[in-house]
Tab-separated table of C-alpha atoms and ligand atoms in Angstrom:
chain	number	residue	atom	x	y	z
A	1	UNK	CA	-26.212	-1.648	-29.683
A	2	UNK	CA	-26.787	-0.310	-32.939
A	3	UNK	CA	-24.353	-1.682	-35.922
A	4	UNK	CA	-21.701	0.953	-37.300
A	5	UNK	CA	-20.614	-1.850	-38.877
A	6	UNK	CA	-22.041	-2.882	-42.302
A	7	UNK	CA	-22.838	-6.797	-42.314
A	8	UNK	CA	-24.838	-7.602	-45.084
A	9	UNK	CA	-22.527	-9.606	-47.211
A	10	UNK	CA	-22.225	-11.544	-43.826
A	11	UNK	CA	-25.627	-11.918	-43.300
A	12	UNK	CA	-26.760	-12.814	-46.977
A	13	UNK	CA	-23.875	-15.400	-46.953
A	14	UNK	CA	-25.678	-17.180	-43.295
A	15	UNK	CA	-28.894	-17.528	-44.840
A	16	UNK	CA	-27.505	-19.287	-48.110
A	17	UNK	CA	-26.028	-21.160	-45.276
A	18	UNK	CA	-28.607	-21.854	-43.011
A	19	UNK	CA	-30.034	-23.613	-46.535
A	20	UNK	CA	-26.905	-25.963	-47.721
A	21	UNK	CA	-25.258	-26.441	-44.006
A	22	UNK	CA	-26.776	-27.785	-40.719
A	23	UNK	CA	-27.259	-24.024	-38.701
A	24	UNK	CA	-25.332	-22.460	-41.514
A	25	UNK	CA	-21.479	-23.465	-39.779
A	26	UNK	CA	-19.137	-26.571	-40.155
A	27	UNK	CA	-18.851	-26.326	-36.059
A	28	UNK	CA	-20.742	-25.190	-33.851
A	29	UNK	CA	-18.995	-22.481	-31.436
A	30	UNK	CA	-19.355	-20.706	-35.069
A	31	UNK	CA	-23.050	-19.644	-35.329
A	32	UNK	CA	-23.264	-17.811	-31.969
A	33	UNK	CA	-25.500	-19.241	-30.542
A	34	UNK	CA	-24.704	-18.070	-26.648
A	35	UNK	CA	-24.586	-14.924	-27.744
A	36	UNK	CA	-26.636	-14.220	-30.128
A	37	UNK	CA	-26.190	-12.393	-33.767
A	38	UNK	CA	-25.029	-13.304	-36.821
A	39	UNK	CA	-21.409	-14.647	-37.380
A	40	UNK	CA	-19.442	-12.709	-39.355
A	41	UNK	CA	-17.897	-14.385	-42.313
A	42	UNK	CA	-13.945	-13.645	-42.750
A	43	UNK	CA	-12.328	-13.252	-46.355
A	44	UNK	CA	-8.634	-12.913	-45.689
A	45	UNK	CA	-6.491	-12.417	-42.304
A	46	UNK	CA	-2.659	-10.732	-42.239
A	47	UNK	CA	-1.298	-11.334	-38.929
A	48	UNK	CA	-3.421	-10.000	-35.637
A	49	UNK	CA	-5.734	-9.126	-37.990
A	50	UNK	CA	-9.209	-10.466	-40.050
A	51	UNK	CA	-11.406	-8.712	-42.732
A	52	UNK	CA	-14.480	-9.684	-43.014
A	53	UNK	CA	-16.689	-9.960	-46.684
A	54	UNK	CA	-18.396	-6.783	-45.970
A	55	UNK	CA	-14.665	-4.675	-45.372
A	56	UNK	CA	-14.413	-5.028	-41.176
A	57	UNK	CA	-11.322	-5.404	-39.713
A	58	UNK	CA	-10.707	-7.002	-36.830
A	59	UNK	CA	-8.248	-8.038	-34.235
A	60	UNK	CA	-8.713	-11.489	-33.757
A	61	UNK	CA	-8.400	-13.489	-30.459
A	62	UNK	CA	-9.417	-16.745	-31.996
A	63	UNK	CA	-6.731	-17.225	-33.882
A	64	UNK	CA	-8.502	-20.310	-35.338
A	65	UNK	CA	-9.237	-21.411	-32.059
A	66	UNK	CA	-5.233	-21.566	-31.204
A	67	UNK	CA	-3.233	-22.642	-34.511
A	68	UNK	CA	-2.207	-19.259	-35.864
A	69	UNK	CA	0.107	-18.958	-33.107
A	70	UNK	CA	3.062	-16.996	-35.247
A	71	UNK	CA	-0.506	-14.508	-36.831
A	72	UNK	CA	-2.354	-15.009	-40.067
A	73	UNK	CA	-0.481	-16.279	-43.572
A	74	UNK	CA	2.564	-16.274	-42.137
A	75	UNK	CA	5.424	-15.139	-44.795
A	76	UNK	CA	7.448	-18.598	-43.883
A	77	UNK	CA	4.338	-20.644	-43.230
A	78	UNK	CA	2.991	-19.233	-46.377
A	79	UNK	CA	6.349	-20.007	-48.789
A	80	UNK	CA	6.484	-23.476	-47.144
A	81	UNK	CA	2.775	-24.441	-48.098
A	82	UNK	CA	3.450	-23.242	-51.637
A	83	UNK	CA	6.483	-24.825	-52.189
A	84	UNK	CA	4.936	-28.605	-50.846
A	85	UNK	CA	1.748	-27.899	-52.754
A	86	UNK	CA	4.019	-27.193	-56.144
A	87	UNK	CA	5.604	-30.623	-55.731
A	88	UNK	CA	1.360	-32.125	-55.470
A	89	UNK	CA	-0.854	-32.315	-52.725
A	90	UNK	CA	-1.158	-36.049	-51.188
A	91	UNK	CA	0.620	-39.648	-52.422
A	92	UNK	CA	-1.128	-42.168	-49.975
A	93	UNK	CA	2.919	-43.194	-49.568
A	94	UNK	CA	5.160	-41.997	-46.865
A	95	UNK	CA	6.449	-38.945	-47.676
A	96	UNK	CA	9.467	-36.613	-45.987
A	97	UNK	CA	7.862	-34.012	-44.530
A	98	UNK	CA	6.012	-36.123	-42.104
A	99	UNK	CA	9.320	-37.513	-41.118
A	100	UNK	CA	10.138	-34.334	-40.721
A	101	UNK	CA	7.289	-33.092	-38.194
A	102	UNK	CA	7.324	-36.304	-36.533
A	103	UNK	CA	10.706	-36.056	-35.311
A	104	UNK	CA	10.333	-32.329	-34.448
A	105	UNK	CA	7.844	-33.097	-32.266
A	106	UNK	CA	9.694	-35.922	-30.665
A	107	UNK	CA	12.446	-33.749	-29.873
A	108	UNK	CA	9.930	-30.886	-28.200
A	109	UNK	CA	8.264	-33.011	-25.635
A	110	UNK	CA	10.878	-35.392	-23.652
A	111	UNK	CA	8.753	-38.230	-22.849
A	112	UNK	CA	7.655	-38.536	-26.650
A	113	UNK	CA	9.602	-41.741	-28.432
A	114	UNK	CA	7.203	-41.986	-31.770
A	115	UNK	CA	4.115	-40.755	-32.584
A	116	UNK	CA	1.517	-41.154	-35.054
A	117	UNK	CA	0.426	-38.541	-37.050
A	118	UNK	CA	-3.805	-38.006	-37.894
A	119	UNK	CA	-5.892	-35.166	-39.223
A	120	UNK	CA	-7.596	-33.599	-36.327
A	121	UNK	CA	-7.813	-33.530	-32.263
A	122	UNK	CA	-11.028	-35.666	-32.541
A	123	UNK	CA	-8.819	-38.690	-34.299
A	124	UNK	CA	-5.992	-37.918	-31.858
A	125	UNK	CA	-7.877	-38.347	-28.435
A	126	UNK	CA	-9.843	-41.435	-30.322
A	127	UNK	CA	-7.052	-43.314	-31.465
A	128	UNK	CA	-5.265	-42.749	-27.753
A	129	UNK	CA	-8.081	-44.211	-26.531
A	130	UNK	CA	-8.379	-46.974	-28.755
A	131	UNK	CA	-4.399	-47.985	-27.896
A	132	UNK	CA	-5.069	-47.159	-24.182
A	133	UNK	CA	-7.701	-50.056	-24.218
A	134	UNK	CA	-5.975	-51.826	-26.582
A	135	UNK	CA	-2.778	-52.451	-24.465
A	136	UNK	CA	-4.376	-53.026	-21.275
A	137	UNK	CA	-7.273	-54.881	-22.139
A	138	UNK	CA	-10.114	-52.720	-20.145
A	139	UNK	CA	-12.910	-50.900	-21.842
A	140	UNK	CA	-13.251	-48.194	-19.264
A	141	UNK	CA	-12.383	-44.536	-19.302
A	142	UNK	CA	-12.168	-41.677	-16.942
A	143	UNK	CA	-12.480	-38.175	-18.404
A	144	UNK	CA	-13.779	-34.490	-16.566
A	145	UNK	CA	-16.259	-32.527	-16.527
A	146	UNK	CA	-15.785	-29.578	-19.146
A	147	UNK	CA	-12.661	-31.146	-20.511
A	148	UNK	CA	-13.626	-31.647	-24.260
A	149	UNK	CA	-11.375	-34.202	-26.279
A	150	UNK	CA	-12.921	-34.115	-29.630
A	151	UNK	CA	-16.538	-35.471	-30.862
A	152	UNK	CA	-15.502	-39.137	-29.807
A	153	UNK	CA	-18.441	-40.993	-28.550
A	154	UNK	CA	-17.345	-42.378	-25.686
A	155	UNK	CA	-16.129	-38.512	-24.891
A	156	UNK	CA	-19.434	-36.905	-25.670
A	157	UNK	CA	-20.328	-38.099	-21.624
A	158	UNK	CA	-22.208	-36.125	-19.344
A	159	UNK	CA	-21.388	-37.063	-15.289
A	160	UNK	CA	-24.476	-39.485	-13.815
A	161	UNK	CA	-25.496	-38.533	-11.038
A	162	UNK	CA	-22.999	-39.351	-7.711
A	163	UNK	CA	-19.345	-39.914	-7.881
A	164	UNK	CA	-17.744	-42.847	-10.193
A	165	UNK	CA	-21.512	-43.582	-11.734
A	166	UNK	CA	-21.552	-44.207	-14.984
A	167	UNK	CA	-22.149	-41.711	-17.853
A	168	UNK	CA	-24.962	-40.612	-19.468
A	169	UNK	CA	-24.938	-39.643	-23.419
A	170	UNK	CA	-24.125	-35.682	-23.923
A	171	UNK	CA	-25.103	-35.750	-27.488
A	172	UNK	CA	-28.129	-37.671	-29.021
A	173	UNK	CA	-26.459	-40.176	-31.626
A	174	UNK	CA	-24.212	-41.686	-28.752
A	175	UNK	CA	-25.314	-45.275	-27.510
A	176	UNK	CA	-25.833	-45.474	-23.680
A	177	UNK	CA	-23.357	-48.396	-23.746
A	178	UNK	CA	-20.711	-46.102	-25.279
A	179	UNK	CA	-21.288	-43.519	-22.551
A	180	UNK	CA	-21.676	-46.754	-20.021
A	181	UNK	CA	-18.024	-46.852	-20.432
A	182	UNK	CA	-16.968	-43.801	-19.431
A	183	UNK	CA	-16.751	-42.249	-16.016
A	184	UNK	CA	-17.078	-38.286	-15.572
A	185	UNK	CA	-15.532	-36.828	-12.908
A	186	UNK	CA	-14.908	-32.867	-11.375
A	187	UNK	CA	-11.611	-31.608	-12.874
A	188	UNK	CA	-9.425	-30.671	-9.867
A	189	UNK	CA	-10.784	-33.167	-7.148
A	190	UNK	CA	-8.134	-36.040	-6.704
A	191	UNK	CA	-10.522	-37.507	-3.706
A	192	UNK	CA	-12.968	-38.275	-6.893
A	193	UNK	CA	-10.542	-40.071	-8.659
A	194	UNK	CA	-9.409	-41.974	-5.919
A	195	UNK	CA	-12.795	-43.150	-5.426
A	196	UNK	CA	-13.683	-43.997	-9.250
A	197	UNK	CA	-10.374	-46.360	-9.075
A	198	UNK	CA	-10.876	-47.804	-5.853
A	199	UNK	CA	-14.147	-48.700	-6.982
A	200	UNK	CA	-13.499	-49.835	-10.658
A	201	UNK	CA	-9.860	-49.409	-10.741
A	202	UNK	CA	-8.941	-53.210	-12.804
A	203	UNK	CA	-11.940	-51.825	-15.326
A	204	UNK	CA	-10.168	-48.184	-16.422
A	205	UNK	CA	-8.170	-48.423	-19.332
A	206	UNK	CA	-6.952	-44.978	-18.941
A	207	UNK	CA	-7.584	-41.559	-17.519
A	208	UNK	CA	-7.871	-38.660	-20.217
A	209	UNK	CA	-7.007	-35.298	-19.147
A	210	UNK	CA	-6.684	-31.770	-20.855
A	211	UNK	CA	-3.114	-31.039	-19.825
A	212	UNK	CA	-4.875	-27.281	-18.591
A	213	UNK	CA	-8.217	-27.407	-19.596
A	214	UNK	CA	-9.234	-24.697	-22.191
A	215	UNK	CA	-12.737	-25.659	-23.003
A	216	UNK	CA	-14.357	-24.503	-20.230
A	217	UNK	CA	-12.821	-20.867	-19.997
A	218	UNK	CA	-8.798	-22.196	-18.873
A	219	UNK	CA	-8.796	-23.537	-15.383
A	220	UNK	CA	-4.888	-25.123	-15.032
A	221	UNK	CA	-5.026	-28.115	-13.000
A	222	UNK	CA	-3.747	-26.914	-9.269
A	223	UNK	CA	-0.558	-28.051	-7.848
A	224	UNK	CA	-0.341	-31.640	-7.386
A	225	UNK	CA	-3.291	-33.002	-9.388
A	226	UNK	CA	-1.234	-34.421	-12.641
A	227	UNK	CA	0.928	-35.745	-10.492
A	228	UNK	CA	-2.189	-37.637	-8.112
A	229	UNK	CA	-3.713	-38.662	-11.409
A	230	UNK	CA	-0.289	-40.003	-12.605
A	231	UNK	CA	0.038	-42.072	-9.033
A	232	UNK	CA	-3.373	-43.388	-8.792
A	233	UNK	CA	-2.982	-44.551	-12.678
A	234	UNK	CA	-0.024	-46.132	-12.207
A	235	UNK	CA	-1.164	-47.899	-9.176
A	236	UNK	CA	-3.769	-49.405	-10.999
A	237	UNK	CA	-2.158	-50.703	-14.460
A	238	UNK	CA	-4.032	-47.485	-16.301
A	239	UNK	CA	-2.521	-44.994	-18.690
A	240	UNK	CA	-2.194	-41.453	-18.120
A	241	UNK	CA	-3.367	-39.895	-21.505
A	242	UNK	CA	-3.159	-35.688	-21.355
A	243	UNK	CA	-4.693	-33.923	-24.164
A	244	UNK	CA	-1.932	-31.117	-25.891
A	245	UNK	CA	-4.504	-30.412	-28.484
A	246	UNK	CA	-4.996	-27.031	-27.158
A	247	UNK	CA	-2.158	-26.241	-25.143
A	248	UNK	CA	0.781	-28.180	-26.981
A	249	UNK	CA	3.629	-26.221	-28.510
A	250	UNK	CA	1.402	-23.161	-27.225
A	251	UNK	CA	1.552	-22.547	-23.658
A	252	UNK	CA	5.788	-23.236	-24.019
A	253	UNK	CA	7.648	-25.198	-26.822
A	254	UNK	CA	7.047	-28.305	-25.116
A	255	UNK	CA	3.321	-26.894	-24.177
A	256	UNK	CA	1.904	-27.792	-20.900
A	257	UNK	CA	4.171	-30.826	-20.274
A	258	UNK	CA	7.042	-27.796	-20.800
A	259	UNK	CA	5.125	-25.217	-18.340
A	260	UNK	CA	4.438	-27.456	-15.602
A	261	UNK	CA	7.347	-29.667	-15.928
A	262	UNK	CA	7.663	-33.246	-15.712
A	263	UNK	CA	4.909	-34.401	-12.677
A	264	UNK	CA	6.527	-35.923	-9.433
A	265	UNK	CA	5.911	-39.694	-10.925
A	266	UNK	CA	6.674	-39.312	-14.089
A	267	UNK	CA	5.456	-38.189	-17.513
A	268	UNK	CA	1.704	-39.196	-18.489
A	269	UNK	CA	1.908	-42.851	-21.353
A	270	UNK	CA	0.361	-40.851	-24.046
A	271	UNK	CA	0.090	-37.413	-25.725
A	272	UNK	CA	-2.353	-36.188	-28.173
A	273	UNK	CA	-1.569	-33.347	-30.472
A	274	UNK	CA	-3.326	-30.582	-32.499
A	275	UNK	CA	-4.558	-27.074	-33.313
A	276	UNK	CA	-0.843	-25.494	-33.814
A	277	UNK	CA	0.808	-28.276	-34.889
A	278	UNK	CA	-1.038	-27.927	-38.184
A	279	UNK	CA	-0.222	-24.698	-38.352
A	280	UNK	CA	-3.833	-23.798	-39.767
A	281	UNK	CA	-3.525	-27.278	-42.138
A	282	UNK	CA	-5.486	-30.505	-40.541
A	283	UNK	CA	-2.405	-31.931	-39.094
A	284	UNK	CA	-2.371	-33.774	-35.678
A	285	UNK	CA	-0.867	-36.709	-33.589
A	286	UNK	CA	-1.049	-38.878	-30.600
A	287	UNK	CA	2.326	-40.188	-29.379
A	288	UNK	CA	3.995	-41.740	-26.642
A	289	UNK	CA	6.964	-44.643	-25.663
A	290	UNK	CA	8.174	-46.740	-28.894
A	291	UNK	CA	7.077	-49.819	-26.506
A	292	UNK	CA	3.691	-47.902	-26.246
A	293	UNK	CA	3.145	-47.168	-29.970
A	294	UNK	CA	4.411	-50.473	-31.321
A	295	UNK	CA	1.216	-52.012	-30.260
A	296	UNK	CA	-0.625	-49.833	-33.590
A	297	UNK	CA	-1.045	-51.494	-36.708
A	298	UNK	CA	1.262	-52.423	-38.635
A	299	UNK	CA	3.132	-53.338	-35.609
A	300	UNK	CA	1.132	-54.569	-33.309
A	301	UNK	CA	-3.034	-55.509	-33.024
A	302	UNK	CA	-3.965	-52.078	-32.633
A	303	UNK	CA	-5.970	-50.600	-35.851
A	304	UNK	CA	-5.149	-47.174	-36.549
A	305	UNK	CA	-5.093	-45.832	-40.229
A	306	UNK	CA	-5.721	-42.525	-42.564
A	307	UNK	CA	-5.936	-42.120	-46.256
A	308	UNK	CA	-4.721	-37.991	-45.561
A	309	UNK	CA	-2.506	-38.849	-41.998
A	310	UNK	CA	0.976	-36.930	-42.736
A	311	UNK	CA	-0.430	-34.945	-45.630
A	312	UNK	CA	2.712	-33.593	-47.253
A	313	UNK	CA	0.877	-29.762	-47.192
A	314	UNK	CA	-0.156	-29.954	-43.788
A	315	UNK	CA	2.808	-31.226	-42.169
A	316	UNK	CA	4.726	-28.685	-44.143
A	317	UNK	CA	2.441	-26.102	-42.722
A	318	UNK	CA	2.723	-27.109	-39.021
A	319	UNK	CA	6.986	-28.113	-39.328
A	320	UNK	CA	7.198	-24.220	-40.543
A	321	UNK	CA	5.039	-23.380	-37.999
A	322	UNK	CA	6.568	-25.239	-34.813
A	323	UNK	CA	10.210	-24.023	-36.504
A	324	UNK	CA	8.638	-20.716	-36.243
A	325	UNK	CA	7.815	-20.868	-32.387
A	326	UNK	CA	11.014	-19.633	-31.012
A	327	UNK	CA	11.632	-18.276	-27.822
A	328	UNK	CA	10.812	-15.073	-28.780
A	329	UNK	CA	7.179	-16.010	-30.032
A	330	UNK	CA	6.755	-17.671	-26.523
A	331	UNK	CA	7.913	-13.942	-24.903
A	332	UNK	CA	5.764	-12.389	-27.200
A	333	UNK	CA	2.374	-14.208	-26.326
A	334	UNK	CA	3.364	-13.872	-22.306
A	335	UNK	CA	3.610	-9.957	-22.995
A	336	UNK	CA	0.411	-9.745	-25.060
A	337	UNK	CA	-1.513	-11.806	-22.506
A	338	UNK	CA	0.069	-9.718	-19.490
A	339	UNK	CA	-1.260	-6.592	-21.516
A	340	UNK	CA	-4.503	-7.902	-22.388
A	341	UNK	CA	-5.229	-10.075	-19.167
A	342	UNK	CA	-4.424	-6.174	-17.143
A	343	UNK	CA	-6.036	-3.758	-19.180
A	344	UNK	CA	-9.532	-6.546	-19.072
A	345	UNK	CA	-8.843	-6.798	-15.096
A	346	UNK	CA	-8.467	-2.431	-14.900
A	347	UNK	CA	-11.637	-1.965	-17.452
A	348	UNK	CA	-14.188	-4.363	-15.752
A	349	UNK	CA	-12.823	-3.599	-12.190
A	350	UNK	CA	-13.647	0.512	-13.528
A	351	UNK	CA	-17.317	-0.863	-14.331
A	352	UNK	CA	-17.643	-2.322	-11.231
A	353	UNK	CA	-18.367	-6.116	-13.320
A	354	UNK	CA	-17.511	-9.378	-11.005
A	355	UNK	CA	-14.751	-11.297	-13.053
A	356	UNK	CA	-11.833	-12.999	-12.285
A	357	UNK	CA	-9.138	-14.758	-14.967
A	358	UNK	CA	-8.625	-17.969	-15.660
A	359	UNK	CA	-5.144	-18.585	-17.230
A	360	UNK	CA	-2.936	-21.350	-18.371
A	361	UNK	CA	0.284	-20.267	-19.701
A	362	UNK	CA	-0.336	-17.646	-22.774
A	363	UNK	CA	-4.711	-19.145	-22.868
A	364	UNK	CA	-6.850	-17.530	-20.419
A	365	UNK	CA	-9.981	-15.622	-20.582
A	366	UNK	CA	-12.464	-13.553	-18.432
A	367	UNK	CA	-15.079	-15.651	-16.443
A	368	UNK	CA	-18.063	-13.507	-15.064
A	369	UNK	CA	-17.402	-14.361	-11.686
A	370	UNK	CA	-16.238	-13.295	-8.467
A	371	UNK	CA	-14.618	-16.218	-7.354
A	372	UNK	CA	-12.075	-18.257	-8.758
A	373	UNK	CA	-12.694	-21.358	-10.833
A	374	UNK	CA	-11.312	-24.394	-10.514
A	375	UNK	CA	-14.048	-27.294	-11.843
A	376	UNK	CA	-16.979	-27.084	-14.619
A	377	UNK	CA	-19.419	-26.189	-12.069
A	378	UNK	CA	-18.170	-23.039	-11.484
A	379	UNK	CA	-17.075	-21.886	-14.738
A	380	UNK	CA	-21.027	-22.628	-15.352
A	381	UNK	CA	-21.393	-20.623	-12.310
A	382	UNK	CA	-21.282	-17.043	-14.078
A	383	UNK	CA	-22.928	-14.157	-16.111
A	384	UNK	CA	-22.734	-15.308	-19.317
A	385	UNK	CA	-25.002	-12.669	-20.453
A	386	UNK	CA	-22.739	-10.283	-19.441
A	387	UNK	CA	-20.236	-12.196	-21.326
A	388	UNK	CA	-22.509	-11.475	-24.244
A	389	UNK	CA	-23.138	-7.830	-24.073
A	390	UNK	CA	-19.002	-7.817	-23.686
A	391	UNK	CA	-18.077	-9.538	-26.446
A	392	UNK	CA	-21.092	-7.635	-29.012
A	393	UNK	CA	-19.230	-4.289	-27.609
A	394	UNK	CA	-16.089	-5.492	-28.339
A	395	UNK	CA	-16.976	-6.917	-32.259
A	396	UNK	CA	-18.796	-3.728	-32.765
A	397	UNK	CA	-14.943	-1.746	-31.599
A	398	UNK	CA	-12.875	-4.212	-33.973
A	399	UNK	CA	-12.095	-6.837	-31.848
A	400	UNK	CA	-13.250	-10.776	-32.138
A	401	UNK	CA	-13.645	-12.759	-29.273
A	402	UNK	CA	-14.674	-16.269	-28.900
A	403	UNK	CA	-18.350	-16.383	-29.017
A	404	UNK	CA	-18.396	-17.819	-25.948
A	405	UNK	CA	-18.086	-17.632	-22.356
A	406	UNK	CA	-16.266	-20.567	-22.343
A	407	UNK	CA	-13.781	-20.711	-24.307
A	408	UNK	CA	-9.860	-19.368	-24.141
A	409	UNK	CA	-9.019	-16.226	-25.758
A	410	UNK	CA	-5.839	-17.222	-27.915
A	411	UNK	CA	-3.139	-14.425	-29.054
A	412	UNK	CA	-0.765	-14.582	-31.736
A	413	UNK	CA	2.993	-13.864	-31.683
A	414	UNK	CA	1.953	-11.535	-34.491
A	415	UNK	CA	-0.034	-9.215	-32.176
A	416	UNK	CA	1.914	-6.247	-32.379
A	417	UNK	CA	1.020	-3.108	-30.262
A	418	UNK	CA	-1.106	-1.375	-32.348
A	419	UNK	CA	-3.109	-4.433	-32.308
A	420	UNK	CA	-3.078	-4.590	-28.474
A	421	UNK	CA	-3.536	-1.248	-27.924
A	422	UNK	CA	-6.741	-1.389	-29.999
A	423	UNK	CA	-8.040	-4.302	-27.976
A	424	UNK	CA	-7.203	-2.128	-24.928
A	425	UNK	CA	-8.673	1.102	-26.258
A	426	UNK	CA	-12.133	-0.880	-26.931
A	427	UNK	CA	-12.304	-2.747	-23.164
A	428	UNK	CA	-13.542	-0.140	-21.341
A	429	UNK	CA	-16.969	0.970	-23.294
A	430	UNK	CA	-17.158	-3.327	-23.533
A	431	UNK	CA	-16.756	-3.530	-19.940
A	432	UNK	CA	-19.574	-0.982	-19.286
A	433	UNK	CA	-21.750	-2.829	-21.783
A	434	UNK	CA	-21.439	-5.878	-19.589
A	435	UNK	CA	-22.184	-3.860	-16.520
A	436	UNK	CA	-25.150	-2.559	-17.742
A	437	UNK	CA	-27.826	-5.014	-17.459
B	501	PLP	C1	-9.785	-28.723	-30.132
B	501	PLP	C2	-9.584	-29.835	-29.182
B	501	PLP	C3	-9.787	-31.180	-29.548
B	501	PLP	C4	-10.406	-31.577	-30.850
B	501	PLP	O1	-9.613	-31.214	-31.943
B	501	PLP	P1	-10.314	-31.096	-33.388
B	501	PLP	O2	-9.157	-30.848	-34.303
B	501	PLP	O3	-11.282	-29.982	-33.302
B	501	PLP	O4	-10.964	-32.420	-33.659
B	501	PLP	C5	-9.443	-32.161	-28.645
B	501	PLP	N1	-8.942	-31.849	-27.434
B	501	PLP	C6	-8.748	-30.576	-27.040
B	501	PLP	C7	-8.173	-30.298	-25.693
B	501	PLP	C8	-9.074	-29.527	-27.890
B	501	PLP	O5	-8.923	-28.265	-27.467
């Protein structure tokens, strides 16, 4: 489709990139590389909205892949990052604010007692893991297919080959022994992770879930499989570690845990934190019981540290930001997601394009696909190219999507209806694009 848009700024700014950073991005979802182009680089976003260094504006559905829950610079978010950043930016001493974000966190999520704050997912899910093994004296892990926890090693695990095999590496740089201990298994099937314990059950430190996976397109776990994974951990002496990176404090104010409610067994040992907790800021946290936690450093044997951990800009960021998330922000993102989520269903079904939604709470997204989705396979199982010419309509109307088939689409309480009805007014011309091989 030819460009109304002008991009060179964009473009000249990628290939000083490409020259000074590894494929010109800091991550890689960035460079669109499943579907194709050039990213566009953003200089300032108000709410629903981004402008880009050539002029384009944008609604966004990134939303910075889930913290700018309450929109872009925020008016309170905004006042509260000046005001810490006035006072100086980081003492490498305990500080109030982190007391601060600690404890509102605590009182979100029931099960949470203490929790320990880091500066990104990655360090979250790693350090969970690290106390997970740490208190129960096993080495091995049990993750799924598609869920993504971060750039940990012993994450970055492809499934072998057969049920409760060991992994193989899914990134050159990880050591086969680091991928030896971990065991990849189909999100969704319990009878899999029956058979991974009953085979190696007094070896698995802990299970790691995404509370709803959102990294594969969102596939919500069905009815009943927390709630297996909690019993078979428990019968076993492993923890029960779900990943709120994504979904926490987004899909309700106690995220996931909040939505689904507590599973029949009880609440997973350990939480991990992210994306709007900073509030746009590198602020996260794993937490769990005070018996639990007590086994970190300085406590107990367990070494966990950060020179930036509680940052007194990013914690005032993400307390202003969780303050922020009142029940009307959670109303807000169910409305826009009804809107979008129907007027995407009405254009592609018009087009005549297979799809069907995948949706966790206020995260879903479109998977190219007539049939629902409930593991990796099948969210693997669809037109991504269709995806592409989809999401190239839609950038060329004003609206950014994900640059990828699998990933959620994230809203903002700030998405007000002129910014939904421009999303809607672009679907249909993007849903014939996809149609139209
Ligand atoms: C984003 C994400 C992470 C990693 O967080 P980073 O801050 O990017 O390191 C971990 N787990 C889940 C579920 C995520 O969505």
């Amino acid at each position: 489709m030819p460009s109304a848009q002008p991009t060179t700024r964009s473009d000249e700014l990628m290939r000083t990139a490409r020259t000074v950073i590894p494929g010109g991005v800091n991550s890689p979802v960035r460079a669109f590389r499943s579907v194709g182009g050039t990213p566009r680089f953003m200089a300032s976003g108000t709410g629903p909205w981004l402008t880009d260094v050539d002029g384009n504006r944008y609604v966004d559905l990134i939303c910075s892949w889930g913290p700018m829950i309450l929109g872009h610079a925020h008016p309170d978010v905004e006042q509260a990052v000046r005001e810490a950043a006035a006072k100086g930016f980081s003492f490498g001493t305990p500080s109030e604010n982190e007391v601060l974000l600690a404890a509102e966190i605590v009182d979100r999520v029931a099960p949470l007692e203490q929790v320990r704050l880091v500066s990104s997912g990655t360090e979250a899910t790693m350090s969970a893991l690290r106390l997970a093994r740490g208190a129960t004296g096993r080495s091995k892990v049990v993750k799924f297919a598609g869920c993504y926890h971060g750039h940990v090693d012993a994450l970055l695990a492809a499934a072998g080959s057969g049920l409760a095999t060991f992994a193989l590496p899914d990134s050159a740089g990880v050591p086969v022994s680091s991928a030896h201990e971990t065991i990849v298994l189909p999100y969704n099937d319990v009878s899999a992770v029956e058979a991974a314990f009953a085979e190696h059950g007094d070896e698995i430190a802990c299970v790691i879930t995404e509370a709803a996976a959102g990294n594969m397109g969102v596939v919500p776990p069905e009815p009943g499989f927390t709630a297996a994974l909690r019993r078979i951990t428990r019968e076993h002496g492993a923890l029960l570690i779900s990943d709120e990176v994504m979904t926490g404090f987004r899909c309700s104010a106690a995220g996931w845990y909040g939505l689904e409610g507590e599973p029949e067994g009880g609440a997973p040992d350990l939480f991990t934190f992210g994306k709007v907790m900073g509030g746009g800021f590198p602020a996260a946290a794993f937490g769990g019981s005070a018996e639990l936690m007590s086994r970190l450093a300085p406590d107990g044997p367990v070494y966990q540290a950060g020179t930036l951990s509680g940052n007194p800009v990013a914690t005032a960021a993400g307390l202003a930001t969780l303050r922020g998330c009142t029940a009307a922000v959670y109303d807000r993102l169910t409305q826009v997601s009804d809107a979008l989520i129907a007027g995407a269903t009405e254009a592609l079904n018009v087009a005549g394009v297979p799809h069907v939604i995948g949706r966790a709470g206020s995260m879903f997204n479109v998977f190219f696909r007539e049939e629902r989705v409930r593991d990796y396979d099948d969210a693997r199982d669809q037109d991504t190219a269709a995806f592409g010419r989809f999401f190239h309509s839609m950038l060329q109307q004003g609206v950014h999507l994900p640059p990828s088939a699998f990933e959620s689409w994230f809203v903002s309480a700030s998405h007000d209806d002129e910014a939904v009805d421009a999303v809607l007014a672009a679907l249909p011309t993007a849903a014939a694009a996809a149609a139209a091989a």
